[in-house]
Coordinates of C-alpha atoms and ligand atoms in Angstrom, one line a residue:
X186 CA -48.1 -5.7 -106.5
X187 CA -47.9 -8.4 -103.8
X188 CA -50.9 -9.1 -101.8
X189 CA -51.1 -11.1 -98.6
X190 CA -53.3 -12.6 -96.0
X191 CA -54.8 -12.4 -92.7
X192 CA -54.7 -16.1 -90.9
X193 CA -57.7 -16.4 -89.0
X194 CA -58.7 -19.8 -87.7
X195 CA -56.4 -21.4 -89.7
X196 CA -58.0 -19.9 -92.9
X197 CA -56.0 -17.5 -94.9
X198 CA -58.1 -14.4 -95.9
X199 CA -57.0 -12.4 -99.0
X200 CA -60.6 -11.2 -99.7
X201 CA -61.5 -8.8 -96.7
X202 CA -62.3 -5.7 -98.4
X203 CA -60.2 -2.7 -97.5
X204 CA -56.4 -3.0 -97.9
X205 CA -53.2 -1.7 -96.1
X206 CA -50.4 -0.5 -98.4
X207 CA -46.8 -1.6 -97.6
X208 CA -44.0 0.4 -98.8
X209 CA -40.4 -0.2 -99.3
X210 CA -38.4 2.2 -97.1
X211 CA -35.3 1.9 -99.7
X212 CA -37.7 3.6 -102.7
X213 CA -40.8 5.0 -100.7
X214 CA -42.8 2.9 -103.2
X215 CA -45.7 0.6 -102.0
X216 CA -44.9 -2.9 -103.3
X217 CA -47.4 -4.8 -101.5
X218 CA -50.9 -4.8 -99.6
X219 CA -52.2 -6.6 -96.7
X220 CA -55.7 -7.0 -95.6
X221 CA -57.2 -4.0 -93.1
X222 CA -59.0 -6.4 -90.5
X223 CA -62.1 -4.8 -89.3
X224 CA -64.0 -5.5 -85.9
X225 CA -65.8 -8.5 -87.1
X226 CA -62.8 -10.0 -88.3
X227 CA -61.1 -9.2 -85.0
X228 CA -64.1 -10.9 -83.3
X229 CA -63.6 -14.1 -85.3
X230 CA -59.8 -14.3 -84.5
X231 CA -60.3 -13.9 -80.9
X232 CA -63.6 -16.3 -81.0
X233 CA -61.2 -18.8 -83.2
X234 CA -58.5 -18.4 -80.3
X235 CA -60.9 -19.0 -77.5
X236 CA -62.4 -22.1 -79.2
X237 CA -59.0 -23.6 -79.9
X238 CA -57.6 -23.0 -76.3
X239 CA -58.7 -26.0 -74.3
X240 CA -57.7 -29.0 -76.5
X241 CA -54.6 -26.8 -77.0
X242 CA -53.7 -26.7 -73.2
X243 CA -54.2 -30.5 -72.8
X244 CA -51.7 -31.3 -75.4
X245 CA -48.2 -30.8 -73.8
X246 CA -46.1 -33.0 -76.5
X247 CA -48.4 -31.7 -79.4
X248 CA -47.3 -28.1 -78.5
X249 CA -43.8 -29.1 -78.3
X250 CA -43.8 -30.7 -81.7
X251 CA -45.6 -27.7 -83.0
X252 CA -43.1 -25.1 -82.2
X253 CA -40.2 -27.3 -83.3
X254 CA -42.0 -27.9 -86.5
X255 CA -42.5 -24.0 -86.9
X256 CA -38.6 -23.4 -86.5
X257 CA -37.9 -26.0 -89.5
X258 CA -40.4 -24.2 -91.4
X259 CA -38.5 -20.9 -90.8
X260 CA -35.1 -22.2 -91.6
X261 CA -36.4 -23.5 -94.8
X262 CA -37.9 -20.4 -96.0
X263 CA -35.3 -18.4 -94.5
X264 CA -34.2 -16.9 -97.9
X265 CA -37.5 -15.7 -99.2
X266 CA -38.4 -14.4 -96.0
X267 CA -35.0 -12.4 -95.3
X268 CA -35.7 -10.6 -98.4
X269 CA -39.3 -9.7 -97.6
X270 CA -37.9 -8.6 -94.5
X271 CA -35.6 -6.3 -95.9
X272 CA -38.2 -5.1 -98.4
X273 CA -40.6 -4.0 -95.9
X274 CA -38.2 -3.0 -92.9
X275 CA -35.2 -1.6 -94.7
X276 CA -32.7 -3.6 -92.8
X277 CA -29.7 -5.0 -94.7
X278 CA -30.2 -8.5 -96.0
X279 CA -27.4 -10.1 -93.4
X280 CA -29.4 -8.6 -90.3
X281 CA -32.5 -9.8 -91.8
X282 CA -31.3 -13.4 -91.9
X283 CA -30.0 -12.9 -88.5
X284 CA -33.4 -12.1 -87.5
X285 CA -34.9 -15.3 -89.0
X286 CA -32.4 -17.5 -87.4
X287 CA -32.9 -15.9 -84.3
X288 CA -36.7 -16.5 -84.2
X289 CA -36.1 -20.0 -85.4
X290 CA -33.7 -20.1 -82.5
X291 CA -36.5 -18.7 -79.9
X292 CA -39.1 -21.3 -81.1
X293 CA -36.8 -24.3 -80.5
X294 CA -35.5 -22.8 -77.3
X295 CA -39.3 -22.9 -75.9
X296 CA -39.9 -26.3 -77.8
X297 CA -37.3 -27.9 -75.5
X298 CA -38.3 -25.9 -72.2
X299 CA -40.2 -27.9 -69.5
X300 CA -42.8 -26.0 -67.8
X301 CA -41.8 -26.2 -64.2
X302 CA -43.6 -28.2 -61.4
X303 CA -42.8 -27.8 -57.7
X304 CA -43.3 -30.4 -55.0
X305 CA -43.9 -29.2 -51.5
X306 CA -45.9 -29.9 -48.5
X307 CA -49.0 -27.7 -46.8
X308 CA -49.5 -26.8 -43.4
X309 CA -51.4 -30.4 -42.8
X310 CA -48.1 -32.2 -44.2
X311 CA -49.8 -33.2 -47.2
X312 CA -47.6 -33.1 -50.5
X313 CA -48.8 -30.7 -53.0
X314 CA -47.5 -29.7 -56.2
X315 CA -47.3 -26.0 -57.6
X316 CA -48.1 -25.7 -61.2
X317 CA -48.2 -23.1 -63.9
X318 CA -51.3 -23.0 -66.0
X319 CA -51.7 -21.0 -69.0
X320 CA -54.1 -17.8 -68.8
X321 CA -56.3 -18.3 -72.2
X322 CA -56.2 -16.3 -75.3
X323 CA -53.2 -13.8 -75.6
X324 CA -53.0 -10.5 -77.2
X325 CA -49.7 -9.9 -78.9
X326 CA -48.6 -6.7 -80.2
X327 CA -45.5 -6.3 -82.2
X328 CA -43.5 -3.0 -83.2
X329 CA -41.8 -2.6 -86.8
X330 CA -38.1 -2.6 -85.9
X331 CA -37.8 -6.4 -85.5
X332 CA -41.1 -7.5 -86.8
X333 CA -40.7 -11.2 -86.8
X334 CA -38.3 -11.9 -83.9
X335 CA -40.3 -9.7 -81.2
X336 CA -43.5 -11.3 -82.6
X337 CA -41.7 -14.9 -81.7
X338 CA -40.6 -13.9 -78.5
X339 CA -44.6 -13.5 -77.6
X340 CA -45.9 -16.4 -79.4
X341 CA -43.3 -19.1 -78.7
X342 CA -43.6 -18.8 -74.5
X343 CA -47.4 -18.0 -74.8
X344 CA -48.0 -21.2 -77.1
X345 CA -45.4 -23.4 -75.1
X346 CA -47.5 -22.5 -71.9
X347 CA -50.6 -23.7 -73.6
X348 CA -52.2 -20.4 -74.4
X349 CA -53.6 -19.5 -77.7
X350 CA -52.7 -16.2 -79.5
X351 CA -54.2 -13.4 -81.7
X352 CA -51.0 -11.5 -82.9
X353 CA -51.1 -7.8 -84.8
X354 CA -47.8 -6.8 -86.4
X355 CA -47.2 -3.1 -86.9
X356 CA -49.0 -1.6 -90.0
X357 CA -45.7 -0.8 -91.4
X358 CA -44.2 -4.1 -91.2
X359 CA -46.8 -6.9 -91.6
X360 CA -45.7 -8.9 -94.5
X361 CA -42.9 -11.3 -92.9
X362 CA -45.5 -12.0 -90.1
X363 CA -48.2 -13.0 -92.3
X364 CA -46.1 -15.2 -94.4
X365 CA -44.7 -16.8 -91.4
X366 CA -48.4 -17.5 -90.5
X367 CA -49.5 -18.7 -93.8
X368 CA -46.3 -21.0 -93.6
X369 CA -47.2 -22.5 -90.6
X370 CA -50.7 -22.6 -90.7
X371 CA -50.8 -26.6 -91.3
X372 CA -48.4 -27.3 -88.4
X373 CA -50.9 -25.8 -85.9
X374 CA -54.6 -26.5 -84.7
X375 CA -57.2 -24.2 -86.4
X376 CA -57.5 -21.0 -84.2
X377 CA -54.1 -21.5 -82.2
X378 CA -52.3 -18.8 -84.0
X379 CA -54.4 -15.9 -85.9
X380 CA -52.7 -12.9 -87.4
X381 CA -54.7 -9.9 -87.9
X382 CA -53.4 -6.8 -90.0
X383 CA -54.2 -3.3 -90.1
X384 CA -53.6 0.4 -89.1
X385 CA -54.8 1.6 -85.3
X386 CA -57.1 1.5 -83.9
X387 CA -57.0 -2.1 -84.5
X388 CA -54.5 -2.5 -81.5
X389 CA -56.5 -0.6 -79.3
X390 CA -59.5 -3.0 -80.3
X391 CA -57.5 -6.0 -79.6
X392 CA -56.3 -4.6 -76.2
X393 CA -59.8 -4.1 -75.2
X394 CA -61.6 -6.9 -76.8
X395 CA -63.2 -9.0 -73.8
X396 CA -61.8 -12.3 -74.9
X397 CA -57.8 -12.1 -74.3
X398 CA -56.8 -12.5 -70.8
X399 CA -53.2 -11.1 -71.4
X400 CA -51.6 -8.6 -73.3
X401 CA -48.0 -9.0 -74.3
X402 CA -46.7 -5.6 -76.1
X403 CA -43.7 -4.1 -77.7
X404 CA -43.7 -0.8 -78.7
X405 CA -43.2 2.9 -77.5
X406 CA -43.5 4.0 -74.0
X407 CA -46.3 6.5 -74.7
X408 CA -48.3 3.4 -76.4
X409 CA -47.3 1.0 -73.8
X410 CA -49.0 3.5 -71.1
X411 CA -52.2 3.4 -73.0
X412 CA -52.3 -0.3 -73.3
X413 CA -51.8 -0.5 -69.5
X414 CA -54.6 1.7 -69.0
X415 CA -56.9 -0.3 -71.6
X416 CA -55.8 -3.4 -70.1
X417 CA -56.3 -2.5 -66.5
X418 CA -60.2 -1.6 -67.4
X419 CA -60.7 -5.4 -68.4
X420 CA -58.1 -6.7 -65.3
X421 CA -55.6 -8.1 -67.9
X422 CA -52.3 -9.3 -67.2
X423 CA -49.9 -7.2 -69.2
X424 CA -46.0 -7.4 -70.3
X425 CA -44.8 -4.2 -71.8
X426 CA -41.6 -4.1 -73.3
X427 CA -41.0 -0.4 -74.2
X428 CA -38.8 2.3 -75.1
X429 CA -35.1 3.0 -74.1
X430 CA -32.5 5.4 -74.1
X431 CA -29.4 3.4 -73.3
X432 CA -26.3 4.9 -72.1
X433 CA -22.6 3.9 -72.7
X434 CA -19.9 5.2 -70.4
X435 CA -16.3 5.3 -71.5
X436 CA -13.8 5.6 -68.9
X437 CA -10.5 7.6 -69.5
X438 CA -8.7 4.5 -69.4
X439 CA -10.4 3.1 -72.7
X440 CA -8.8 3.0 -75.8
X441 CA -10.6 5.1 -78.4
X442 CA -9.6 3.2 -81.4
X443 CA -9.8 -0.2 -80.1
X444 CA -13.3 0.3 -78.9
X445 CA -14.8 2.5 -81.8
X446 CA -15.9 -0.4 -84.0
X447 CA -17.6 -2.3 -81.4
X448 CA -19.2 1.2 -80.0
X449 CA -20.2 2.0 -83.4
X450 CA -22.3 -0.8 -84.2
X451 CA -23.8 -0.9 -80.7
X452 CA -25.2 2.3 -81.7
X453 CA -26.0 1.7 -85.7
X454 CA -27.3 -1.8 -85.9
X455 CA -30.3 -1.8 -87.7
X456 CA -29.9 2.0 -88.3
X457 CA -30.3 2.8 -84.5
X458 CA -33.7 1.2 -84.7
X459 CA -33.0 -1.2 -81.7
X460 CA -34.6 -1.0 -78.2
X461 CA -31.3 -1.9 -76.8
X462 CA -28.9 0.5 -78.7
X463 CA -26.6 2.8 -77.4
X464 CA -28.5 6.1 -77.6
X465 CA -26.1 8.7 -75.9
X466 CA -22.3 8.1 -75.1
X467 CA -20.6 9.7 -71.8
X468 CA -17.1 10.1 -72.6
X469 CA -14.4 11.3 -70.1
X470 CA -13.2 14.7 -71.2
X471 CA -9.6 13.7 -71.4
X472 CA -10.6 11.0 -74.4
X473 CA -13.8 12.7 -75.9
X474 CA -11.9 14.5 -79.0
X475 CA -10.1 10.9 -79.9
X476 CA -13.3 8.9 -79.5
X477 CA -15.1 11.5 -81.7
X478 CA -12.7 11.1 -84.3
X479 CA -12.6 7.2 -84.4
X480 CA -16.3 7.0 -84.2
X481 CA -16.3 9.6 -87.1
X482 CA -14.0 7.5 -89.5
X483 CA -16.2 4.5 -88.7
X484 CA -19.4 6.4 -89.9
X485 CA -17.8 7.8 -92.8
X486 CA -16.5 4.4 -93.7
X487 CA -20.0 2.7 -93.6
X488 CA -21.9 1.7 -96.7
X489 CA -25.2 3.0 -96.8
X490 CA -27.8 1.9 -99.4
X491 CA -30.7 -0.8 -100.4
X492 CA -30.7 -3.3 -97.9
X493 CA -31.3 -5.7 -100.8
X494 CA -27.7 -5.0 -102.1
X495 CA -25.4 -7.5 -100.2
X496 CA -22.7 -4.8 -99.9
X497 CA -25.0 -2.5 -97.9
X498 CA -24.3 -2.0 -94.0
X499 CA -26.9 0.5 -93.2
X500 CA -30.2 0.7 -94.8
X501 CA -32.7 3.5 -94.8
X502 CA -35.1 4.2 -91.7
X503 CA -38.2 2.3 -91.5
X504 CA -40.8 4.6 -91.9
X505 CA -41.3 8.3 -92.9
X506 CA -42.6 9.5 -89.1
X507 CA -39.4 7.8 -87.9
X508 CA -36.9 10.0 -90.3
X509 CA -38.8 13.2 -89.4
X510 CA -38.1 12.4 -85.8
X511 CA -34.6 11.7 -86.1
X512 CA -34.1 14.8 -88.3
X513 CA -36.3 17.2 -86.0
X514 CA -34.1 16.1 -82.8
X515 CA -30.8 16.5 -84.9
X516 CA -31.6 20.1 -85.9
X517 CA -32.8 20.6 -82.3
X518 CA -29.2 19.4 -81.0
X519 CA -27.4 21.5 -83.8
X520 CA -29.7 24.6 -82.6
X521 CA -28.6 24.3 -79.0
X522 CA -24.7 24.0 -79.1
X523 CA -24.3 20.4 -80.8
X524 CA -21.8 19.9 -83.6
X525 CA -22.1 17.5 -86.1
X526 CA -18.9 16.0 -86.9
X527 CA -20.4 14.1 -89.4
X528 CA -23.5 13.5 -91.1
X529 CA -26.7 15.7 -89.7
X530 CA -29.0 15.6 -92.6
X531 CA -31.3 13.4 -94.6
X532 CA -29.6 12.0 -97.9
X533 CA -31.3 13.3 -101.0
X534 CA -32.4 10.1 -102.6
X535 CA -35.3 8.4 -103.0
X536 CA -36.4 6.3 -99.4
X537 CA -35.8 7.2 -95.9
X538 CA -32.4 7.6 -95.7
X539 CA -30.5 9.5 -92.9
X540 CA -26.7 10.2 -93.1
X541 CA -25.2 8.1 -90.4
X542 CA -24.5 11.0 -87.8
X543 CA -22.0 11.7 -84.9
X544 CA -22.8 14.7 -82.6
X545 CA -20.2 16.5 -80.2
X546 CA -22.8 17.2 -77.8
X547 CA -22.3 19.9 -75.0
X548 CA -23.0 18.9 -71.3
X549 CA -26.7 20.0 -70.2
X550 CA -29.9 19.6 -71.2
X551 CA -30.3 18.4 -75.1
X552 CA -33.6 16.5 -76.4
X553 CA -31.5 14.2 -78.4
X554 CA -29.7 13.4 -75.3
X555 CA -32.9 13.3 -73.0
X556 CA -35.3 11.5 -75.3
X557 CA -35.4 8.4 -77.3
X558 CA -34.5 9.2 -81.0
X559 CA -34.2 5.8 -82.1
X560 CA -32.2 6.4 -85.3
X561 CA -28.8 6.8 -86.8
X562 CA -27.5 9.6 -84.5
X563 CA -25.2 9.5 -81.6
X564 CA -24.4 12.4 -79.2
X565 CA -20.9 12.1 -77.6
X566 CA -21.0 14.0 -74.3
X567 CA -18.2 14.9 -71.9
X568 CA -18.1 14.4 -68.1
X569 CA -15.7 14.9 -65.9
X570 CA -15.7 12.1 -63.3
X571 CA -17.3 8.8 -62.9
X572 CA -19.8 10.0 -60.4
X573 CA -21.2 12.6 -62.7
X574 CA -21.3 10.1 -65.7
X575 CA -23.4 7.4 -63.5
X576 CA -25.6 10.3 -62.3
X577 CA -26.3 11.4 -65.8
X578 CA -26.6 7.7 -67.0
X579 CA -29.3 7.1 -65.0
X580 CA -31.2 10.3 -65.2
X581 CA -34.5 10.1 -67.0
X582 CA -37.6 7.9 -67.6
X583 CA -35.8 4.9 -69.0
X584 CA -34.2 2.0 -67.9
X585 CA -33.4 -0.9 -70.4
X586 CA -29.8 -1.7 -71.1
X587 CA -26.4 0.1 -70.7
X588 CA -22.7 -0.5 -71.0
X589 CA -19.4 0.5 -69.3
X590 CA -16.3 0.6 -71.7
X591 CA -12.7 0.3 -70.2
X592 CA -9.6 -1.4 -70.2
X593 CA -10.0 -2.2 -66.3
X594 CA -12.4 -5.0 -66.0
X595 CA -12.9 -4.5 -62.0
X596 CA -13.3 -0.7 -62.3
X597 CA -15.7 -1.2 -65.1
X598 CA -18.0 -3.8 -63.4
X599 CA -18.0 -1.5 -60.3
X600 CA -19.4 1.4 -62.4
X601 CA -21.7 -1.1 -64.0
X602 CA -23.2 -2.2 -60.8
X603 CA -24.2 1.3 -59.9
X604 CA -26.4 1.7 -63.5
X605 CA -30.2 1.3 -63.0
X606 CA -31.4 -0.8 -65.9
X607 CA -32.5 -4.4 -67.0
X608 CA -28.8 -5.6 -68.1
X609 CA -25.5 -3.9 -68.3
X610 CA -22.4 -5.1 -69.9
X611 CA -18.5 -4.4 -70.1
X612 CA -17.0 -3.5 -73.7
X613 CA -19.9 -4.3 -75.5
X614 CA -23.8 -3.3 -75.5
X615 CA -26.8 -5.8 -75.1
X616 CA -24.9 -8.9 -76.6
X617 CA -26.6 -11.2 -74.3
X618 CA -30.1 -11.1 -75.8
X619 CA -30.5 -14.7 -76.0
X620 CA -33.5 -16.9 -75.3
X621 CA -32.4 -18.1 -72.1
X622 CA -31.6 -14.7 -70.4
X623 CA -34.4 -12.3 -69.1
X624 CA -34.7 -9.3 -71.0
X625 CA -37.0 -6.2 -69.6
X626 CA -36.7 -2.8 -68.6
X627 CA -36.7 -0.9 -65.6
X628 CA -38.4 2.6 -65.0
X629 CA -40.6 3.6 -67.8
X630 CA -38.8 0.7 -70.3
X631 CA -41.2 -1.9 -69.3
X632 CA -43.3 -4.1 -66.9
X633 CA -42.2 -7.7 -66.8
X634 CA -39.3 -9.6 -68.9
X635 CA -39.5 -11.7 -72.1
X636 CA -37.0 -15.1 -72.5
X637 CA -36.0 -17.8 -70.4
X638 CA -38.4 -19.7 -68.1
X639 CA -39.3 -15.9 -66.7
X640 CA -40.7 -15.2 -70.3
X641 CA -43.0 -18.3 -69.7
X642 CA -44.1 -17.4 -66.5
X643 CA -45.7 -14.3 -67.8
X644 CA -48.0 -16.4 -69.8
X645 CA -49.1 -18.5 -66.8
X646 CA -50.9 -18.4 -63.3
X647 CA -50.0 -20.7 -60.6
X648 CA -52.2 -23.4 -59.3
X649 CA -51.7 -25.4 -56.0
X650 CA -52.9 -29.2 -56.7
X651 CA -52.8 -32.4 -54.3
X652 CA -49.5 -34.2 -55.6
X653 CA -50.5 -37.6 -57.4
X654 CA -49.7 -40.7 -55.4
X655 CA -46.1 -42.1 -56.2
Ligands
LIG55 N1 -37.9 -3.0 -75.0 C1 -38.3 -3.7 -76.0 O1 -37.8 -5.0 -75.9 C2 -38.3 -3.0 -77.2 C3 -38.2 -3.8 -78.6 C4 -38.2 -3.2 -79.7 C5 -39.0 -2.0 -79.6 N2 -39.4 -1.2 -78.7 C6 -39.7 0.2 -78.5 O2 -40.8 0.3 -79.8 C7 -40.7 1.5 -80.3 C8 -40.6 1.7 -81.6 O3 -42.0 0.6 -82.3 P1 -43.2 1.3 -82.7 O4 -42.8 2.9 -83.4 O5 -43.8 0.4 -83.8 O6 -43.9 1.6 -81.3 P2 -45.6 1.9 -81.3 O7 -45.8 2.1 -79.7 O8 -46.0 3.0 -82.1 O9 -46.2 0.8 -82.0 C9 -46.0 -0.5 -81.4 C10 -47.3 -1.4 -81.7 O10 -48.6 -0.9 -81.1 C11 -49.6 -0.8 -81.9 N3 -50.3 0.3 -81.3 C12 -50.3 1.8 -81.5 N4 -51.4 2.2 -80.7 C13 -51.8 1.3 -80.0 C14 -52.9 1.2 -79.2 N5 -53.5 2.5 -78.7 N6 -53.2 0.4 -78.4 C15 -52.6 -1.1 -78.7 N7 -51.5 -0.8 -79.6 C16 -51.1 0.1 -80.4 C17 -48.8 -0.5 -83.3 O11 -50.0 -0.4 -84.4 C18 -47.8 -1.2 -83.1 O12 -48.0 -2.6 -83.7 C19 -39.5 2.3 -79.6 O13 -39.9 3.0 -78.7 C20 -38.5 1.2 -79.3 O14 -37.7 1.5 -78.1 C21 -39.1 -1.7 -77.4
LIG56 O1 -35.2 -4.0 -80.4 C1 -34.9 -4.7 -79.8 C2 -34.6 -6.4 -79.9 C3 -33.1 -6.2 -80.0 C4 -32.5 -7.5 -80.5 O2 -33.1 -8.3 -80.0 O3 -31.4 -7.6 -81.0

């Protein structure tokens, strides 16, 4: 059994009493333990972050160097970290390697980003500059689907802007994040990045702790609403990256055989456990049958297995509640008129596996279409005209990303502009999640954005200063 350390104030703490078990989703077996942080350790982490804040915010060049060294460290440890990520999260090794590489990319992007300053004049005609100042200690809370990448999307801009951080990974997937913390410990001054692990209510304690001035949260909309309420009582800044139920509209002129592979992976990457995955397809009634056939052929050909096997394309679901949720929604769909063209059930083997599932779904209310199911089941719903498809795609509480699929670029672009969400793509889905483009949800998919200069702004406050004499 491996055991892993919290990192608080530049120290690794392996001896903290209670331990949290971490299971491998491919076997269901516990293979590692991490510390369960108690309130006193959370106080220590917040105090360490507070002590480290002023010298850190004053050292712009040091912050750039530290971020770029953190990227180097990640790249050097990529092989072992990817293996650990697959073991704790379930994703295939190739996807785990991509996650580590993208995390390093984000660190480098922010290491290179200049913090904007604008020079202007006040009403007396004096030159002034508008600068962005860090906020203080940031509470960062991450989910289990991309444990390292989604943590780095917070800590890279937060640290670049001059804040210090207390980071809490999901209790299902703390290992890679803790291993990252241990690896970069010597590259950061003590207290700049503190990582605390444990089950709830640790996240709730962190959000309502008096020290952090900003909460950056990625997770479900239900938890995001609790985080917003708790942060409001301390008047804390918030960024919330929340759930999605992304639609893909397939126009009648699309070629099902041509788009099937790309559409399939837009829905099934990381076993559908991607905030910006296609969760429901609206296919014109003339091509719904051919599209179902093409997607079914793709789903039947996919290799499902332990992510540590290099030939695996789809791993297990990440945890038992997620497996239960997908199964419940598929059963509900089958009971209400949907047909499983392929899949439709958990796989009878150890671990949390569910058969890749393509559903022919009737028009009308269906939970698997209306709610976020976050798994390897894709409902395909017929529509008659584009206006109806756009209405259905915009229905509901979420507005993260969406896509339109067509062989007519102009027609697709026109439909795309009618969709209410943070990003729309044509003949691809959410492929432009890169460090320089804003990523964030509309409606109940979130508040604020990550990435680019906008992502950095979320960790700053504006200040007007006299302009230094030239
Ligand atoms: N919009 C995005 O960028 C994005 C990205 C990835 C995942 N997600 C969403 O995340 C969800 C899946 O992740 P999950 O199941 O880990 O989400 P979750 O909301 O259950 O948990 C997310 C994190 O919040 C912590 N937490 C739980 N209760 C808390 C509380 N009261 N206060 C503070 N923290 C608390 C958890 O321990 C975990 O670390 C999906 O809904 C998915 O769409 C969104
Ligand atoms: O789940 C959200 C992250 C998606 C991604 O960056 O690919």
